[in-house]
Amino acid sequence: TFAQKIETEKQETFSPISPPSKMRIFITGASGCIGHYIVETLIEQTDYELYLLVRNPDKLRFDCDARPGIHIVRGDMRNIGQFSQLLKTMNCAILIATAWGGQEAIDVNVFKNIQLLNSLDPKVCQHIIYFSTASVLDRNNQLLKAAGQAGTDYIRSKYDFLRQVSRVPIAKRMTTLFPTLVLGGDEGHPYSHASGGLPDLIKEAELLHWFGKPLLKVKPIDLIRFFQADASFHFIHAQDIAQVVHYLIEHPPKSEDSRWLVLGNQPMTLNQVIEEACAYLHKRISYRFTLNPWLANFFIYLFRIQMSAWDRFSFNYRHFTYENPVNPATFGLPIYCPTFTDVLKMSKIPRR
């Protein structure tokens, strides 16, 4: 399998390259969470010429004048065609930008990314790193049909892109990364969707309204510690993603079977996450009820949670785990955020 080659034949599967003296890298999505960590890493650890496609440079929190070779390309993926001449000069492209919903998701995530790929010169561009999502894969790292049928606009568009991109000649040089649950964010980096919600663990939520007034206020952590459920997943911090990307730029995969990489630490059960969170917050766990589907549906009703088709699928699927997840340790590098306790510390969740 490709993961065995990563672990036991690393030198053969990922070979160092001799890049141009000043590798030119085009990066989309630099203003997002993952983009910030990647660009910051490349600014600090390389002398590459970085071309950052951004709609609003004011959103960038890193120092664009930290060193020479950082170029702001003000524009939008929807108008990627206007940069076709610039793209022909790029040695590498890192495609992170995404649209989250509506027709824009299909337009940007599928058509405009394919247009960008077709603008690259195969004689010049040696490597493309494309960000998908692990949600489009099943537990055997194959495309998940439900993602194309019940997925959100974002997930369906990522699924459709992978089904269409094989027609693009330069796609054979593309490494596709499938991040699992992405965590990260602080004063210098935008928060990921998941990390942005972590502080809500210790904030009071209103329950059981009566004539518009809440009858009960409770902190989610004080409630979920009494339950256990059968579910599991991976997570990875954006800083660890940046380390992997940096490594892949300098060691592109050689073989076809190492071109799809799931990014994540080893899987965790939901119960492990609850236990680590309670230990960190000094919340005692005495007795735990098993959260059966009927009970979960009750809480969905109680919290007035709106369920989409994808939410329902995820509720029944439960185990979003994958074969051979890749993280910095795969390449002999230290992991920045290996445990959920580390996640809470880095998110500056106060200990109680």
Coordinates of N, CA, C and O in Angstrom, one line a residue, residues 173-237:
R173 N 0.9 15.2 -12.0 CA 1.9 15.8 -11.1 C 1.3 16.3 -9.8 O 1.9 17.0 -9.0
M174 N 0.0 16.0 -9.6 CA -0.7 16.6 -8.5 C -0.8 15.6 -7.3 O -1.1 14.5 -7.4
T175 N -0.4 16.1 -6.1 CA -0.6 15.4 -4.9 C -1.8 16.0 -4.2 O -1.9 17.2 -4.0
T176 N -2.7 15.1 -3.9 CA -4.0 15.5 -3.3 C -3.9 15.2 -1.8 O -3.7 14.1 -1.4
L177 N -4.2 16.2 -1.0 CA -4.2 16.1 0.5 C -5.6 16.1 1.0 O -6.4 17.0 0.5
F178 N -5.9 15.2 1.9 CA -7.3 15.1 2.4 C -7.2 15.3 3.9 O -7.0 14.4 4.7
P179 N -7.3 16.6 4.3 CA -7.3 16.9 5.8 C -8.5 16.3 6.5 O -9.6 16.3 5.9
T180 N -8.3 15.8 7.7 CA -9.4 15.3 8.5 C -9.8 16.6 9.3 O -9.8 17.7 8.7
L181 N -10.2 16.4 10.5 CA -10.7 17.6 11.3 C -9.5 18.5 11.5 O -8.6 18.2 12.2
V182 N -9.6 19.7 11.0 CA -8.5 20.7 11.1 C -8.7 21.6 12.3 O -9.8 22.2 12.5
L183 N -7.7 21.7 13.1 CA -7.7 22.6 14.3 C -6.6 23.6 14.1 O -5.6 23.4 13.4
G184 N -6.7 24.7 14.8 CA -5.7 25.8 14.7 C -6.3 27.1 14.7 O -7.5 27.3 14.5
G185 N -5.4 28.1 15.0 CA -5.8 29.5 15.1 C -5.4 30.1 16.4 O -5.4 29.5 17.4
D186 N -5.0 31.4 16.3 CA -4.7 32.2 17.5 C -4.6 33.7 17.0 O -5.2 34.0 16.0
E187 N -3.9 34.5 17.8 CA -3.9 35.9 17.5 C -3.3 36.2 16.1 O -3.7 37.1 15.4
G188 N -2.4 35.3 15.7 CA -1.7 35.5 14.4 C -2.2 34.7 13.3 O -1.7 34.8 12.2
H189 N -3.2 33.8 13.6 CA -3.8 33.0 12.5 C -5.3 32.9 12.7 O -5.8 32.8 13.8
P190 N -6.0 32.9 11.5 CA -7.5 32.7 11.6 C -7.8 31.4 12.2 O -7.0 30.4 12.0
Y191 N -8.9 31.3 12.9 CA -9.3 30.0 13.5 C -10.0 29.1 12.5 O -10.7 29.6 11.6
S192 N -9.7 27.8 12.6 CA -10.4 26.9 11.8 C -11.9 26.8 12.3 O -12.2 27.3 13.4
H193 N -12.7 26.2 11.5 CA -14.1 26.1 12.0 C -14.2 25.3 13.3 O -15.0 25.7 14.2
A194 N -13.5 24.3 13.4 CA -13.6 23.4 14.6 C -13.0 24.2 15.8 O -13.6 24.2 16.9
S195 N -11.8 24.8 15.6 CA -11.2 25.5 16.8 C -12.0 26.7 17.2 O -12.0 27.0 18.4
G196 N -12.7 27.3 16.3 CA -13.5 28.5 16.6 C -14.6 28.1 17.5 O -15.1 29.0 18.3
G197 N -15.1 26.9 17.5 CA -16.2 26.5 18.4 C -15.7 25.9 19.7 O -16.6 25.7 20.6
L198 N -14.4 25.7 19.9 CA -14.0 25.0 21.2 C -14.3 25.9 22.4 O -14.7 25.3 23.5
P199 N -14.2 27.2 22.4 CA -14.6 28.0 23.6 C -16.0 27.8 24.1 O -16.4 28.0 25.2
D200 N -16.9 27.3 23.1 CA -18.3 27.1 23.5 C -18.5 26.0 24.5 O -19.5 25.8 25.1
L201 N -17.4 25.1 24.6 CA -17.5 24.0 25.6 C -17.8 24.5 27.0 O -18.5 23.8 27.8
I202 N -17.3 25.7 27.3 CA -17.4 26.2 28.7 C -18.3 27.4 28.8 O -18.3 28.1 29.8
K203 N -19.0 27.7 27.7 CA -20.0 28.8 27.7 C -21.4 28.3 28.0 O -21.8 27.2 27.5
E204 N -22.2 29.0 28.8 CA -23.5 28.6 29.0 C -24.4 28.6 27.8 O -24.3 29.6 27.0
A205 N -25.2 27.6 27.6 CA -26.1 27.5 26.5 C -27.5 27.5 27.1 O -27.8 26.9 28.1
E206 N -28.5 28.1 26.4 CA -29.8 28.2 26.9 C -30.6 27.0 26.4 O -30.6 26.7 25.2
L207 N -31.3 26.3 27.3 CA -32.2 25.2 26.9 C -33.6 25.4 27.4 O -33.9 26.2 28.3
L208 N -34.5 24.6 26.8 CA -35.9 24.5 27.3 C -36.5 25.9 27.4 O -36.7 26.4 28.5
H209 N -36.8 26.5 26.3 CA -37.4 27.8 26.3 C -38.9 27.7 26.6 O -39.6 26.7 26.2
W210 N -39.4 28.7 27.3 CA -40.9 28.8 27.6 C -41.3 30.2 27.4 O -40.8 31.1 28.0
F211 N -42.2 30.4 26.4 CA -42.6 31.7 26.0 C -41.4 32.7 25.7 O -41.4 33.8 26.1
G212 N -40.4 32.1 25.0 CA -39.3 32.9 24.6 C -38.2 33.1 25.7 O -37.2 33.7 25.4
K213 N -38.4 32.5 26.9 CA -37.4 32.7 27.9 C -36.8 31.3 28.2 O -37.5 30.3 28.3
P214 N -35.5 31.3 28.4 CA -34.8 30.0 28.7 C -35.2 29.5 30.2 O -35.1 30.3 31.1
L215 N -35.5 28.2 30.3 CA -35.8 27.7 31.6 C -34.5 27.1 32.2 O -34.4 26.9 33.4
L216 N -33.5 26.8 31.4 CA -32.3 26.2 31.9 C -31.1 26.7 31.1 O -31.1 26.8 29.9
K217 N -30.0 27.0 31.8 CA -28.7 27.3 31.2 C -27.7 26.3 31.7 O -27.6 26.0 32.9
V218 N -26.9 25.8 30.7 CA -25.9 24.8 31.1 C -24.7 24.9 30.2 O -24.9 25.3 29.0
K219 N -23.6 24.6 30.7 CA -22.3 24.5 29.9 C -22.3 23.2 29.2 O -22.5 22.2 29.9
P220 N -22.0 23.1 27.9 CA -22.0 21.8 27.2 C -21.1 20.8 27.9 O -21.4 19.6 27.9
I221 N -19.9 21.2 28.4 CA -19.0 20.3 29.0 C -19.6 19.6 30.2 O -19.4 18.5 30.6
D222 N -20.5 20.4 30.9 CA -21.2 19.8 32.1 C -22.2 18.8 31.7 O -22.7 18.0 32.6
L223 N -22.7 18.8 30.5 CA -23.7 17.9 30.0 C -23.1 16.7 29.3 O -23.4 15.5 29.7
I224 N -22.1 16.9 28.4 CA -21.6 15.8 27.6 C -20.7 14.8 28.4 O -20.6 13.7 28.0
R225 N -20.2 15.2 29.6 CA -19.4 14.3 30.4 C -20.2 13.2 31.0 O -19.6 12.2 31.4
F226 N -21.5 13.3 30.9 CA -22.4 12.2 31.4 C -22.7 11.2 30.3 O -23.6 10.3 30.6
F227 N -22.2 11.4 29.1 CA -22.6 10.5 28.0 C -21.4 9.9 27.3 O -20.3 10.4 27.4
Q228 N -21.6 8.8 26.7 CA -20.6 8.1 25.8 C -21.3 7.7 24.6 O -22.5 7.4 24.5
A229 N -20.5 7.7 23.5 CA -21.1 7.3 22.2 C -20.1 6.6 21.3 O -18.9 6.7 21.5
D230 N -20.6 5.9 20.4 CA -19.8 5.1 19.5 C -19.4 5.9 18.3 O -20.2 5.9 17.3
A231 N -18.3 6.6 18.3 CA -17.9 7.4 17.1 C -16.4 7.6 17.2 O -15.8 7.5 18.3
S232 N -15.7 7.8 16.1 CA -14.3 8.1 16.1 C -13.9 8.9 14.9 O -14.7 9.0 13.9
F233 N -12.8 9.6 15.0 CA -12.3 10.5 13.9 C -10.8 10.8 14.1 O -10.2 10.4 15.1
H234 N -10.3 11.4 13.1 CA -8.9 12.0 13.2 C -8.9 13.5 13.3 O -9.9 14.1 12.9
F235 N -7.9 14.1 13.8 CA -7.7 15.5 13.7 C -6.3 15.8 13.4 O -5.4 15.0 13.6
I236 N -6.0 17.0 13.0 CA -4.6 17.5 12.7 C -4.6 19.0 12.9 O -5.6 19.7 12.5
H237 N -3.5 19.5 13.4 CA -3.4 21.0 13.6 C -2.8 21.5 12.3 O -2.0 20.9 11.6

